[in-house]
Amino acid sequence: MIARLWRGSTAADRGDEYYRYLRDTGLNEYRSTSGNRGVYVLRRVRERRAEFLLVSLWESWDAIRRFAGDDPEKAVYYPKDHEFLISMEPTVEHYEVLEGPRGPARS
């Protein structure tokens, strides 16, 4: 299994609004992509910013490509992201998942 990590931040007073937008766009698309194994949405408010960390889980690189396209390292953005996000990082990070809540990850 592979974890895909994306980070973004918005003004703290728009955090809830951006979360709703995330649910309607990226989170919906994650869950409807074959090979997605779930997503964690983490948020913290710090220095007047709502920082988000999305950790999506994927069964394979092919599954990630179904979501992200030919360049799996490239971040995926949606039409209104520029209205919310303070900056838009061009890439994401990937990690091999060795263990999860139920013990060792299976290949």
Short mmCIF file of C-alpha atoms in Angstrom, two decimals:
data_model
loop_
_atom_site.label_atom_id
_atom_site.label_comp_id
_atom_site.label_asym_id
_atom_site.label_seq_id
_atom_site.Cartn_x
_atom_site.Cartn_y
_atom_site.Cartn_z
CA MET A 1 0.00 0.00 0.00
CA ILE A 2 1.14 3.55 -0.71
CA ALA A 3 0.30 6.71 1.25
CA ARG A 4 0.02 9.96 -0.72
CA LEU A 5 0.51 13.12 1.36
CA TRP A 6 -0.79 16.52 0.30
CA ARG A 7 -0.52 19.71 2.33
CA GLY A 8 -2.32 23.04 2.02
CA SER A 9 -3.39 25.95 4.18
CA THR A 10 -6.06 28.60 4.15
CA ALA A 11 -7.07 31.45 6.43
CA ALA A 12 -8.28 30.06 9.76
CA ASP A 13 -11.69 31.70 9.40
CA ARG A 14 -12.19 29.83 6.09
CA GLY A 15 -11.10 26.42 7.39
CA ASP A 16 -14.59 24.94 7.69
CA GLU A 17 -15.61 26.30 4.32
CA TYR A 18 -12.51 24.84 2.67
CA TYR A 19 -13.09 21.48 4.35
CA ARG A 20 -16.61 21.37 2.86
CA TYR A 21 -15.11 22.19 -0.55
CA LEU A 22 -12.52 19.41 -0.10
CA ARG A 23 -15.29 16.93 0.67
CA ASP A 24 -17.13 17.88 -2.54
CA THR A 25 -14.02 17.73 -4.75
CA GLY A 26 -10.85 15.85 -3.85
CA LEU A 27 -12.22 13.57 -1.16
CA ASN A 28 -15.11 12.56 -3.40
CA GLU A 29 -12.70 11.86 -6.25
CA TYR A 30 -10.33 9.87 -4.02
CA ARG A 31 -13.14 7.63 -2.85
CA SER A 32 -14.56 7.08 -6.33
CA THR A 33 -11.18 6.05 -7.80
CA SER A 34 -10.62 2.31 -8.07
CA GLY A 35 -7.76 1.28 -5.81
CA ASN A 36 -8.27 3.98 -3.18
CA ARG A 37 -8.16 2.50 0.31
CA GLY A 38 -9.32 5.56 2.25
CA VAL A 39 -8.22 9.00 3.28
CA TYR A 40 -7.39 10.78 6.53
CA VAL A 41 -8.01 14.54 6.70
CA LEU A 42 -5.96 16.26 9.39
CA ARG A 43 -6.32 19.92 10.30
CA ARG A 44 -4.68 22.25 12.77
CA VAL A 45 -5.13 25.97 13.28
CA ARG A 46 -1.92 27.84 13.83
CA GLU A 47 -1.01 31.50 13.47
CA ARG A 48 -4.36 32.41 11.85
CA ARG A 49 -4.05 29.59 9.31
CA ALA A 50 -5.93 26.34 8.97
CA GLU A 51 -3.34 23.80 7.83
CA PHE A 52 -4.55 20.62 6.17
CA LEU A 53 -2.74 17.34 5.69
CA LEU A 54 -4.46 14.74 3.53
CA VAL A 55 -3.15 11.20 3.75
CA SER A 56 -4.77 9.07 1.08
CA LEU A 57 -4.09 5.34 0.87
CA TRP A 58 -3.71 3.49 -2.43
CA GLU A 59 -3.30 -0.15 -3.38
CA SER A 60 -0.73 0.57 -6.13
CA TRP A 61 1.00 3.14 -8.33
CA ASP A 62 -1.53 2.31 -11.04
CA ALA A 63 -4.34 3.32 -8.67
CA ILE A 64 -2.58 6.61 -7.90
CA ARG A 65 -2.19 7.28 -11.63
CA ARG A 66 -5.94 6.70 -12.13
CA PHE A 67 -6.47 9.58 -9.72
CA ALA A 68 -3.49 11.86 -10.44
CA GLY A 69 -2.66 11.17 -14.08
CA ASP A 70 0.63 10.18 -15.67
CA ASP A 71 2.79 12.09 -13.17
CA PRO A 72 1.85 10.74 -9.73
CA GLU A 73 4.16 13.23 -7.98
CA LYS A 74 2.15 16.19 -9.30
CA ALA A 75 -0.44 17.69 -6.93
CA VAL A 76 -4.06 17.66 -8.08
CA TYR A 77 -6.00 20.90 -7.70
CA TYR A 78 -9.61 21.89 -8.34
CA PRO A 79 -11.13 25.05 -9.87
CA LYS A 80 -11.71 27.01 -6.64
CA ASP A 81 -8.57 25.92 -4.77
CA HIS A 82 -6.86 29.19 -5.73
CA GLU A 83 -9.64 31.09 -3.92
CA PHE A 84 -8.85 29.32 -0.64
CA LEU A 85 -5.23 28.26 -0.56
CA ILE A 86 -2.41 30.52 0.58
CA SER A 87 0.01 28.66 -1.68
CA MET A 88 -0.32 25.73 -4.05
CA GLU A 89 2.56 23.28 -3.78
CA PRO A 90 3.28 21.65 -7.14
CA THR A 91 4.07 18.19 -5.75
CA VAL A 92 3.01 15.65 -3.15
CA GLU A 93 4.93 13.00 -1.22
CA HIS A 94 4.50 9.23 -1.27
CA TYR A 95 5.44 6.66 1.36
CA GLU A 96 5.25 2.89 1.40
CA VAL A 97 2.89 1.82 4.18
CA LEU A 98 4.56 -0.85 6.29
CA GLU A 99 2.08 -0.96 9.15
CA GLY A 100 -1.34 0.44 9.99
CA PRO A 101 -3.94 0.37 12.77
CA ARG A 102 -4.46 -3.37 12.36
CA GLY A 103 -0.79 -4.35 12.11
CA PRO A 104 1.54 -4.93 9.16
CA ALA A 105 0.26 -3.77 5.76
CA ARG A 106 -0.21 -6.49 3.19
CA SER A 107 1.04 -6.25 -0.37
#
